[in-house]
Each structure stands twice: as C-alpha cells, then as structure tokens.
PDB file of C-alpha atoms and ligand atoms in Angstrom:
ATOM      1  CA  UNK A  15       0.967 -10.972  -6.199  1.00 97.00           C
ATOM      2  CA  UNK A  16       0.268  -7.256  -6.494  1.00 98.00           C
ATOM      3  CA  UNK A  17       2.927  -4.981  -7.945  1.00 98.00           C
ATOM      4  CA  UNK A  18       2.129  -1.340  -7.278  1.00 98.00           C
ATOM      5  CA  UNK A  19       4.379   1.423  -8.605  1.00 98.00           C
ATOM      6  CA  UNK A  20       4.248   4.469  -6.327  1.00 98.00           C
ATOM      7  CA  UNK A  21       3.665   7.692  -8.233  1.00 98.00           C
ATOM      8  CA  UNK A  22       5.682   9.693  -5.697  1.00 98.00           C
ATOM      9  CA  UNK A  23       8.833   8.677  -7.574  1.00 98.00           C
ATOM     10  CA  UNK A  24       7.468   9.754 -10.959  1.00 98.00           C
ATOM     11  CA  UNK A  25       8.458  12.909 -12.798  1.00 97.00           C
ATOM     12  CA  UNK A  26       5.812  15.387 -11.567  1.00 97.00           C
ATOM     13  CA  UNK A  27       6.389  17.568 -14.595  1.00 97.00           C
ATOM     14  CA  UNK A  28       4.911  14.930 -16.867  1.00 97.00           C
ATOM     15  CA  UNK A  29       2.481  12.954 -14.737  1.00 97.00           C
ATOM     16  CA  UNK A  30       0.156  11.892 -17.549  1.00 96.00           C
ATOM     17  CA  UNK A  31       3.067  10.350 -19.456  1.00 97.00           C
ATOM     18  CA  UNK A  32       4.263   8.629 -16.308  1.00 98.00           C
ATOM     19  CA  UNK A  33       0.813   7.114 -15.755  1.00 98.00           C
ATOM     20  CA  UNK A  34       0.811   5.967 -19.378  1.00 97.00           C
ATOM     21  CA  UNK A  35       4.063   4.104 -18.622  1.00 97.00           C
ATOM     22  CA  UNK A  36       2.346   2.318 -15.732  1.00 98.00           C
ATOM     23  CA  UNK A  37      -0.720   1.531 -17.859  1.00 97.00           C
ATOM     24  CA  UNK A  38       1.394  -0.500 -20.256  1.00 97.00           C
ATOM     25  CA  UNK A  39       3.739  -1.997 -17.659  1.00 98.00           C
ATOM     26  CA  UNK A  40       1.332  -4.740 -16.514  1.00 96.00           C
ATOM     27  CA  UNK A  41       1.345  -3.415 -12.967  1.00 98.00           C
ATOM     28  CA  UNK A  42      -1.638  -4.261 -10.760  1.00 98.00           C
ATOM     29  CA  UNK A  43      -2.167  -1.082  -8.754  1.00 98.00           C
ATOM     30  CA  UNK A  44      -1.028   2.518  -8.949  1.00 98.00           C
ATOM     31  CA  UNK A  45      -0.109   3.744  -5.456  1.00 98.00           C
ATOM     32  CA  UNK A  46      -0.863   7.425  -4.843  1.00 98.00           C
ATOM     33  CA  UNK A  47       0.731   9.063  -1.791  1.00 98.00           C
ATOM     34  CA  UNK A  48      -1.225  11.933  -0.269  1.00 98.00           C
ATOM     35  CA  UNK A  49       0.788  13.995   2.243  1.00 98.00           C
ATOM     36  CA  UNK A  50      -0.547  16.950   4.213  1.00 98.00           C
ATOM     37  CA  UNK A  51       2.611  18.495   5.698  1.00 98.00           C
ATOM     38  CA  UNK A  52       1.345  17.658   9.199  1.00 98.00           C
ATOM     39  CA  UNK A  53       0.992  13.899   9.607  1.00 98.00           C
ATOM     40  CA  UNK A  54       4.226  13.667   7.622  1.00 98.00           C
ATOM     41  CA  UNK A  55       6.789  16.415   6.939  1.00 98.00           C
ATOM     42  CA  UNK A  56       6.074  16.671   3.211  1.00 98.00           C
ATOM     43  CA  UNK A  57       3.289  17.708   0.823  1.00 98.00           C
ATOM     44  CA  UNK A  58       2.367  15.857  -2.348  1.00 98.00           C
ATOM     45  CA  UNK A  59      -0.871  16.372  -4.290  1.00 98.00           C
ATOM     46  CA  UNK A  60      -4.641  16.338  -3.850  1.00 98.00           C
ATOM     47  CA  UNK A  61      -7.876  14.924  -5.284  1.00 98.00           C
ATOM     48  CA  UNK A  62      -7.802  17.065  -8.416  1.00 98.00           C
ATOM     49  CA  UNK A  63      -4.588  15.419  -9.579  1.00 98.00           C
ATOM     50  CA  UNK A  64      -6.067  11.978  -8.901  1.00 98.00           C
ATOM     51  CA  UNK A  65      -9.241  12.916 -10.810  1.00 98.00           C
ATOM     52  CA  UNK A  66      -7.181  14.044 -13.787  1.00 98.00           C
ATOM     53  CA  UNK A  67      -5.121  10.854 -13.804  1.00 98.00           C
ATOM     54  CA  UNK A  68      -8.276   8.743 -13.394  1.00 98.00           C
ATOM     55  CA  UNK A  69      -9.353   9.696 -16.898  1.00 97.00           C
ATOM     56  CA  UNK A  70      -5.982   8.462 -18.180  1.00 97.00           C
ATOM     57  CA  UNK A  71      -5.953   5.038 -16.569  1.00 98.00           C
ATOM     58  CA  UNK A  72      -8.016   1.978 -15.770  1.00 97.00           C
ATOM     59  CA  UNK A  73      -5.564   0.810 -13.112  1.00 98.00           C
ATOM     60  CA  UNK A  74      -6.663   0.130  -9.537  1.00 98.00           C
ATOM     61  CA  UNK A  75      -5.921   3.391  -7.676  1.00 98.00           C
ATOM     62  CA  UNK A  76      -4.534   2.723  -4.190  1.00 99.00           C
ATOM     63  CA  UNK A  77      -4.648   6.050  -2.316  1.00 99.00           C
ATOM     64  CA  UNK A  78      -2.408   6.306   0.758  1.00 99.00           C
ATOM     65  CA  UNK A  79      -3.625   9.076   3.059  1.00 98.00           C
ATOM     66  CA  UNK A  80      -0.734  10.277   5.217  1.00 98.00           C
ATOM     67  CA  UNK A  81      -2.926  13.005   6.669  1.00 98.00           C
ATOM     68  CA  UNK A  82      -3.963  14.113  10.155  1.00 98.00           C
ATOM     69  CA  UNK A  83      -7.593  14.726   9.165  1.00 98.00           C
ATOM     70  CA  UNK A  84      -8.464  12.132   6.529  1.00 98.00           C
ATOM     71  CA  UNK A  85     -12.186  12.376   7.340  1.00 98.00           C
ATOM     72  CA  UNK A  86     -12.455  15.540   5.226  1.00 98.00           C
ATOM     73  CA  UNK A  87     -10.679  13.864   2.317  1.00 98.00           C
ATOM     74  CA  UNK A  88     -12.536  10.575   1.958  1.00 98.00           C
ATOM     75  CA  UNK A  89     -15.369  11.821  -0.221  1.00 98.00           C
ATOM     76  CA  UNK A  90     -13.175  13.984  -2.461  1.00 98.00           C
ATOM     77  CA  UNK A  91     -10.807  11.076  -3.136  1.00 98.00           C
ATOM     78  CA  UNK A  92     -13.657   8.598  -3.625  1.00 98.00           C
ATOM     79  CA  UNK A  93     -15.215  10.961  -6.174  1.00 98.00           C
ATOM     80  CA  UNK A  94     -11.825  11.460  -7.792  1.00 98.00           C
ATOM     81  CA  UNK A  95     -11.674   7.732  -8.517  1.00 98.00           C
ATOM     82  CA  UNK A  96      -9.862   5.986  -5.666  1.00 98.00           C
ATOM     83  CA  UNK A  97     -10.421   2.228  -5.610  1.00 98.00           C
ATOM     84  CA  UNK A  98      -8.815   1.743  -2.195  1.00 99.00           C
ATOM     85  CA  UNK A  99      -7.940   4.150   0.583  1.00 98.00           C
ATOM     86  CA  UNK A 100      -5.265   3.576   3.210  1.00 98.00           C
ATOM     87  CA  UNK A 101      -5.654   5.301   6.558  1.00 98.00           C
ATOM     88  CA  UNK A 102      -3.196   5.114   9.443  1.00 98.00           C
ATOM     89  CA  UNK A 103      -3.757   3.179  12.654  1.00 98.00           C
ATOM     90  CA  UNK A 104      -1.814   5.924  14.512  1.00 98.00           C
ATOM     91  CA  UNK A 105      -4.936   8.136  14.305  1.00 98.00           C
ATOM     92  CA  UNK A 106      -6.383   6.186  17.255  1.00 98.00           C
ATOM     93  CA  UNK A 107      -9.019   3.490  17.681  1.00 97.00           C
ATOM     94  CA  UNK A 108     -12.159   5.658  17.629  1.00 97.00           C
ATOM     95  CA  UNK A 109     -11.059   7.648  14.576  1.00 98.00           C
ATOM     96  CA  UNK A 110      -9.907   4.532  12.717  1.00 98.00           C
ATOM     97  CA  UNK A 111     -13.195   2.751  13.350  1.00 98.00           C
ATOM     98  CA  UNK A 112     -15.294   5.597  11.995  1.00 98.00           C
ATOM     99  CA  UNK A 113     -12.980   6.113   8.994  1.00 98.00           C
ATOM    100  CA  UNK A 114     -13.066   2.421   8.056  1.00 98.00           C
ATOM    101  CA  UNK A 115     -16.852   2.378   7.996  1.00 98.00           C
ATOM    102  CA  UNK A 116     -17.021   5.663   6.136  1.00 98.00           C
ATOM    103  CA  UNK A 117     -14.674   4.327   3.437  1.00 98.00           C
ATOM    104  CA  UNK A 118     -16.780   1.169   3.129  1.00 98.00           C
ATOM    105  CA  UNK A 119     -19.937   3.251   2.807  1.00 98.00           C
ATOM    106  CA  UNK A 120     -18.352   5.057  -0.139  1.00 98.00           C
ATOM    107  CA  UNK A 121     -17.945   1.739  -1.949  1.00 98.00           C
ATOM    108  CA  UNK A 122     -14.145   1.927  -1.805  1.00 98.00           C
ATOM    109  CA  UNK A 123     -11.826  -0.796  -0.542  1.00 98.00           C
ATOM    110  CA  UNK A 124     -10.243  -0.146   2.804  1.00 98.00           C
ATOM    111  CA  UNK A 125      -6.649  -0.511   3.917  1.00 98.00           C
ATOM    112  CA  UNK A 126      -5.029   0.131   7.272  1.00 99.00           C
ATOM    113  CA  UNK A 127      -1.460   1.453   7.269  1.00 99.00           C
ATOM    114  CA  UNK A 128       0.960   1.113  10.169  1.00 98.00           C
ATOM    115  CA  UNK A 129       4.162   3.077  10.751  1.00 98.00           C
ATOM    116  CA  UNK A 130       7.466   1.464  11.749  1.00 98.00           C
ATOM    117  CA  UNK A 131       7.434   2.454  15.447  1.00 98.00           C
ATOM    118  CA  UNK A 132       3.817   1.339  15.979  1.00 98.00           C
ATOM    119  CA  UNK A 133       3.262  -2.169  17.408  1.00 98.00           C
ATOM    120  CA  UNK A 134       1.399  -4.485  15.044  1.00 98.00           C
ATOM    121  CA  UNK A 135      -0.954  -5.400  17.916  1.00 98.00           C
ATOM    122  CA  UNK A 136      -2.720  -2.046  17.385  1.00 98.00           C
ATOM    123  CA  UNK A 137      -3.886  -3.196  13.943  1.00 98.00           C
ATOM    124  CA  UNK A 138      -5.165  -6.564  15.154  1.00 98.00           C
ATOM    125  CA  UNK A 139      -8.741  -5.583  16.143  1.00 98.00           C
ATOM    126  CA  UNK A 140      -9.385  -4.097  12.702  1.00 98.00           C
ATOM    127  CA  UNK A 141      -8.168  -7.005  10.583  1.00 98.00           C
ATOM    128  CA  UNK A 142     -11.612  -8.586   9.976  1.00 98.00           C
ATOM    129  CA  UNK A 143     -12.755  -5.232   8.543  1.00 98.00           C
ATOM    130  CA  UNK A 144      -9.969  -4.462   6.085  1.00 98.00           C
ATOM    131  CA  UNK A 145      -9.165  -5.464   2.524  1.00 98.00           C
ATOM    132  CA  UNK A 146      -5.467  -4.703   3.013  1.00 98.00           C
ATOM    133  CA  UNK A 147      -2.937  -4.068   5.727  1.00 99.00           C
ATOM    134  CA  UNK A 148      -0.095  -1.760   4.685  1.00 99.00           C
ATOM    135  CA  UNK A 149       3.072  -2.280   6.674  1.00 99.00           C
ATOM    136  CA  UNK A 150       5.308   0.756   6.330  1.00 99.00           C
ATOM    137  CA  UNK A 151       8.898  -0.332   5.891  1.00 98.00           C
ATOM    138  CA  UNK A 152      10.224   3.249   6.097  1.00 98.00           C
ATOM    139  CA  UNK A 153       9.068   6.223   8.139  1.00 98.00           C
ATOM    140  CA  UNK A 154       6.588   7.793   5.735  1.00 98.00           C
ATOM    141  CA  UNK A 155       7.048  11.120   4.015  1.00 98.00           C
ATOM    142  CA  UNK A 156       9.691  10.604   1.383  1.00 98.00           C
ATOM    143  CA  UNK A 157      10.634   8.182  -1.348  1.00 98.00           C
ATOM    144  CA  UNK A 158      14.073   6.698  -1.773  1.00 98.00           C
ATOM    145  CA  UNK A 159      14.677   5.709   1.866  1.00 98.00           C
ATOM    146  CA  UNK A 160      16.277   2.475   3.036  1.00 98.00           C
ATOM    147  CA  UNK A 161      14.117  -0.504   3.925  1.00 98.00           C
ATOM    148  CA  UNK A 162      13.834  -1.140   7.686  1.00 98.00           C
ATOM    149  CA  UNK A 163      14.521  -4.851   8.118  1.00 98.00           C
ATOM    150  CA  UNK A 164      13.089  -4.873  11.642  1.00 98.00           C
ATOM    151  CA  UNK A 165       9.635  -4.748  10.000  1.00 98.00           C
ATOM    152  CA  UNK A 166       9.905  -8.325   8.691  1.00 98.00           C
ATOM    153  CA  UNK A 167       8.523  -9.879  11.921  1.00 98.00           C
ATOM    154  CA  UNK A 168       5.458  -7.623  11.611  1.00 98.00           C
ATOM    155  CA  UNK A 169       4.789  -9.103   8.177  1.00 98.00           C
ATOM    156  CA  UNK A 170       5.166 -12.602   9.611  1.00 98.00           C
ATOM    157  CA  UNK A 171       2.758 -11.790  12.434  1.00 98.00           C
ATOM    158  CA  UNK A 172       0.192 -10.311  10.032  1.00 98.00           C
ATOM    159  CA  UNK A 173       0.466 -13.424   7.854  1.00 98.00           C
ATOM    160  CA  UNK A 174       0.088 -15.711  10.868  1.00 98.00           C
ATOM    161  CA  UNK A 175      -3.061 -13.886  12.010  1.00 98.00           C
ATOM    162  CA  UNK A 176      -4.481 -14.018   8.494  1.00 98.00           C
ATOM    163  CA  UNK A 177      -3.943 -17.754   8.415  1.00 97.00           C
ATOM    164  CA  UNK A 178      -5.188 -18.461  11.953  1.00 97.00           C
ATOM    165  CA  UNK A 179      -8.317 -16.367  11.595  1.00 97.00           C
ATOM    166  CA  UNK A 180      -9.154 -17.452   8.056  1.00 98.00           C
ATOM    167  CA  UNK A 181      -9.021 -13.867   6.769  1.00 98.00           C
ATOM    168  CA  UNK A 182      -7.911 -12.823   3.328  1.00 96.00           C
ATOM    169  CA  UNK A 183      -6.591  -9.264   3.530  1.00 98.00           C
ATOM    170  CA  UNK A 184      -3.620  -8.320   1.413  1.00 98.00           C
ATOM    171  CA  UNK A 185      -0.388  -7.651   3.252  1.00 98.00           C
ATOM    172  CA  UNK A 186       1.306  -4.713   1.580  1.00 98.00           C
ATOM    173  CA  UNK A 187       4.782  -3.304   2.142  1.00 99.00           C
ATOM    174  CA  UNK A 188       5.683   0.289   1.388  1.00 98.00           C
ATOM    175  CA  UNK A 189       9.083   1.937   1.480  1.00 98.00           C
ATOM    176  CA  UNK A 190      12.500   0.824   0.284  1.00 98.00           C
ATOM    177  CA  UNK A 191      10.954  -2.086  -1.608  1.00 98.00           C
ATOM    178  CA  UNK A 192      13.475  -3.145  -4.255  1.00 98.00           C
ATOM    179  CA  UNK A 193      14.540  -6.347  -6.016  1.00 98.00           C
ATOM    180  CA  UNK A 194      16.303  -7.591  -2.864  1.00 98.00           C
ATOM    181  CA  UNK A 195      13.912  -6.522  -0.134  1.00 98.00           C
ATOM    182  CA  UNK A 196      10.697  -7.459  -1.997  1.00 98.00           C
ATOM    183  CA  UNK A 197      11.509 -11.208  -2.025  1.00 98.00           C
ATOM    184  CA  UNK A 198      12.326 -11.038   1.687  1.00 98.00           C
ATOM    185  CA  UNK A 199       8.899  -9.509   2.297  1.00 98.00           C
ATOM    186  CA  UNK A 200       7.267 -12.171   0.106  1.00 98.00           C
ATOM    187  CA  UNK A 201       9.027 -14.857   2.095  1.00 98.00           C
ATOM    188  CA  UNK A 202       7.611 -13.323   5.296  1.00 98.00           C
ATOM    189  CA  UNK A 203       4.073 -13.344   3.859  1.00 98.00           C
ATOM    190  CA  UNK A 204       3.588 -10.046   1.987  1.00 98.00           C
ATOM    191  CA  UNK A 205       1.637 -10.107  -1.274  1.00 98.00           C
ATOM    192  CA  UNK A 206       1.408  -6.441  -2.307  1.00 98.00           C
ATOM    193  CA  UNK A 207       4.593  -4.595  -3.132  1.00 98.00           C
ATOM    194  CA  UNK A 208       4.536  -0.802  -3.274  1.00 99.00           C
ATOM    195  CA  UNK A 209       7.655   0.456  -4.947  1.00 98.00           C
ATOM    196  CA  UNK A 210       8.523   3.961  -6.103  1.00 98.00           C
ATOM    197  CA  UNK A 211      12.170   4.676  -6.821  1.00 98.00           C
ATOM    198  CA  UNK A 212      13.097   1.145  -7.862  1.00 98.00           C
ATOM    199  CA  UNK A 213      10.385   0.933 -10.520  1.00 98.00           C
ATOM    200  CA  UNK A 214       9.959   4.505 -11.775  1.00 96.00           C
ATOM    201  CA  UNK A 215      13.640   5.329 -12.032  1.00 95.00           C
ATOM    202  CA  UNK A 216      14.157   2.431 -14.425  1.00 97.00           C
ATOM    203  CA  UNK A 217      14.108   3.333 -18.091  1.00 95.00           C
ATOM    204  CA  UNK A 218      11.999   0.246 -18.833  1.00 98.00           C
ATOM    205  CA  UNK A 219       9.182   0.169 -16.283  1.00 98.00           C
ATOM    206  CA  UNK A 220       7.589  -2.906 -17.874  1.00 98.00           C
ATOM    207  CA  UNK A 221      10.801  -4.890 -17.407  1.00 98.00           C
ATOM    208  CA  UNK A 222      11.148  -3.611 -13.833  1.00 98.00           C
ATOM    209  CA  UNK A 223       7.598  -4.694 -12.946  1.00 98.00           C
ATOM    210  CA  UNK A 224       8.226  -8.094 -14.543  1.00 98.00           C
ATOM    211  CA  UNK A 225      11.505  -8.483 -12.633  1.00 98.00           C
ATOM    212  CA  UNK A 226       9.863  -7.626  -9.310  1.00 98.00           C
ATOM    213  CA  UNK A 227       6.960  -9.994  -9.968  1.00 98.00           C
ATOM    214  CA  UNK A 228       9.353 -12.821 -10.789  1.00 98.00           C
ATOM    215  CA  UNK A 229      11.426 -12.115  -7.679  1.00 97.00           C
ATOM    216  CA  UNK A 230       8.448 -12.184  -5.305  1.00 98.00           C
ATOM    217  CA  UNK A 231       6.714 -15.146  -6.919  1.00 96.00           C
ATOM    218  CA  UNK A 232       9.904 -17.167  -6.600  1.00 91.00           C
ATOM    219  CA  UNK A 233      10.305 -16.255  -2.942  1.00 94.00           C
ATOM    220  CA  UNK A 234       6.746 -16.673  -1.681  1.00 84.00           C
ATOM    221  CA  UNK A 235       6.022 -19.668   0.494  1.00 71.00           C
ATOM    222  CA  UNK A 236       2.657 -21.351  -0.071  1.00 66.00           C
ATOM    223  CA  UNK A 237       0.290 -20.903   2.909  1.00 60.00           C
ATOM    224  CA  UNK A 238       0.260 -23.742   5.387  1.00 60.00           C
ATOM    225  CA  UNK A 239      -3.022 -25.633   5.697  1.00 60.00           C
ATOM    226  CA  UNK A 240      -5.024 -24.537   8.743  1.00 59.00           C
ATOM    227  CA  UNK A 241      -4.693 -27.137  11.452  1.00 61.00           C
ATOM    228  CA  UNK A 242      -7.933 -27.686  13.306  1.00 62.00           C
ATOM    229  CA  UNK A 243      -7.462 -28.796  16.894  1.00 60.00           C
ATOM    230  CA  UNK A 244      -9.066 -32.105  17.771  1.00 60.00           C
ATOM    231  CA  UNK A 245     -12.012 -31.441  20.071  1.00 52.00           C
TER     232      UNK A 245
HETATM  233  C1  DX5 B  25       6.616   6.816   1.638  1.00 84.13           C
HETATM  234  C2  DX5 B  25       5.507   6.501   0.690  1.00 84.13           C
HETATM  235  C3  DX5 B  25       5.877   5.477  -0.305  1.00 84.13           C
HETATM  236  C4  DX5 B  25       6.981   5.884  -1.239  1.00 84.13           C
HETATM  237  C5  DX5 B  25       7.851   4.679  -1.455  1.00 84.13           C
HETATM  238  O1  DX5 B  25       6.193   7.764   2.532  1.00 84.13           O
HETATM  239  O2  DX5 B  25       4.357   6.061   1.380  1.00 84.13           O
HETATM  240  O3  DX5 B  25       4.754   5.011  -1.049  1.00 84.13           O
HETATM  241  O4  DX5 B  25       6.533   6.353  -2.476  1.00 84.13           O
HETATM  242  O5  DX5 B  25       8.947   5.079  -2.187  1.00 84.13           O
HETATM  243  P1  DX5 B  25      10.238   4.182  -2.343  1.00 84.13           P
HETATM  244  O6  DX5 B  25       9.840   2.918  -3.027  1.00 84.13           O
HETATM  245  O7  DX5 B  25      11.142   5.048  -3.174  1.00 84.13           O
HETATM  246  O8  DX5 B  25      10.788   3.928  -0.967  1.00 84.13           O
HETATM  247 ZN1   ZN B  26       2.703   5.082   0.254  1.00 84.13          ZN
END
C-alpha cells in the first residue's frame, strides 16, 4: 500500500520543513500538484520548486500535471527529479499516447489521471502502458474538497481490468481521501492513497500516515485468483 501525502496542503511558507516532516513520516510517495490556471482554475508551483525539494528528500516524487500543455513540462520536471508523472486522459487519445511514450523515454514512471466526469472506458486502452492509474475523487484544482463516492465503481472497474488482463498498475485515488474514505477505496481495489489535508493538517504526520496505512491494510481484499476458462 502506497501512502502519498500531497504537498498542496502543506504550509507554502516553509516548504523545506514540510518536506522534512514527510521524510521522517514513513510515507511512500510525495505527491506534487502542478496547476497551470487553465486546465484547472488554480496555480501552484513549477519545476524549480520541485528541484529545490529534490535535494531535501529521497522520497519517490509523484508529479501530477493538471496542465493543458504538459508536453512542454515533461523534460523540466524530469530534470527537476520527478520519479513519476501523471497526465490527464482528458487531453485526448493522440496527445495522451505521445505524452506516455515521451515520459517513458525520459526514464520516469508514467501515470494516467482521470477526472470525475470522464468515463473510465477512456483510460482502458492505455492500461498496458502505465505504471499507475490515478482516479480523481474530487474535481481537481483545490485541496480540502469532499470525496465523491460515485467514483468507487470506477476503482472497482480498474481493479477488475487489472485482474482480468494480468496487469500490475497501481490504482491511486486523489481528493478527499481521509481515514473513512481511504478504506472504502482500498476495499474497492485502490492501493495508492493521495491525501493532502487529512495528513498535513495533523500535528503528528508520522502518526497520521501510520493510521491511514493501518486503515487501508485492514480494509483491502486480497486479489481473487485468475480463473482460466476451460478450452
Ligand atoms: C486536487 C489535487 C490533490 C489534492 C488533494 O486537485 O490533485 O492532490 O492535494 O487534497 P485533499 O486530500 O485535501 O483533498
Ligand atoms: Zn493531485
């Protein structure tokens, strides 16, 4: 199980100290939200901030590009130290295909993100190519929003496809992930839990990460064995 605090909920006035909290919290990934004020109605930070934080942390950096033109940002974020980059399926099939291969060519893991209104079927053709699928459980742009429960069937579908097709991508959830919604996602098949407000706003981040890990590990159902049809 991957627990990934989302830096968007950190205190931006003391980012290095906030990253130091994550370094010692036994989290698995640090999720970094990049917003361009166009794909989403908010602006966050760019590659220079990621590069600066890279020298402060050995964590796996999971960069979430909520941007209309991610093609121009892939190299800068790869050079800044991203370990994985998430791009959005809403950019369209041709763009997504070229971005996925470009990310792979940079030696960075690739994740496909999908917004709440977008049918999960649009992600299906890309699943053999990705390391992770990121199911947005809020409309992206802001932290602290309420989890959209209608996304649970998408998680179940993504888990079913993973099982049926013998793939091993992570299924991540992002938005409104707290100590109650995370276990529900785990039960549906998610294994990567992006959480901003719930983790960062706790005084003791280490305890919060431990609590979330315990909650999702207790809720997860072991994968069913693949049934091969008799020929
Ligand atoms: C939302 C971002 C999330 C955000 C989650 O647009 O992609 O990563 O930080 O924040 P919480 O956990 O507060 O909903
Ligand atoms: Zn995110």
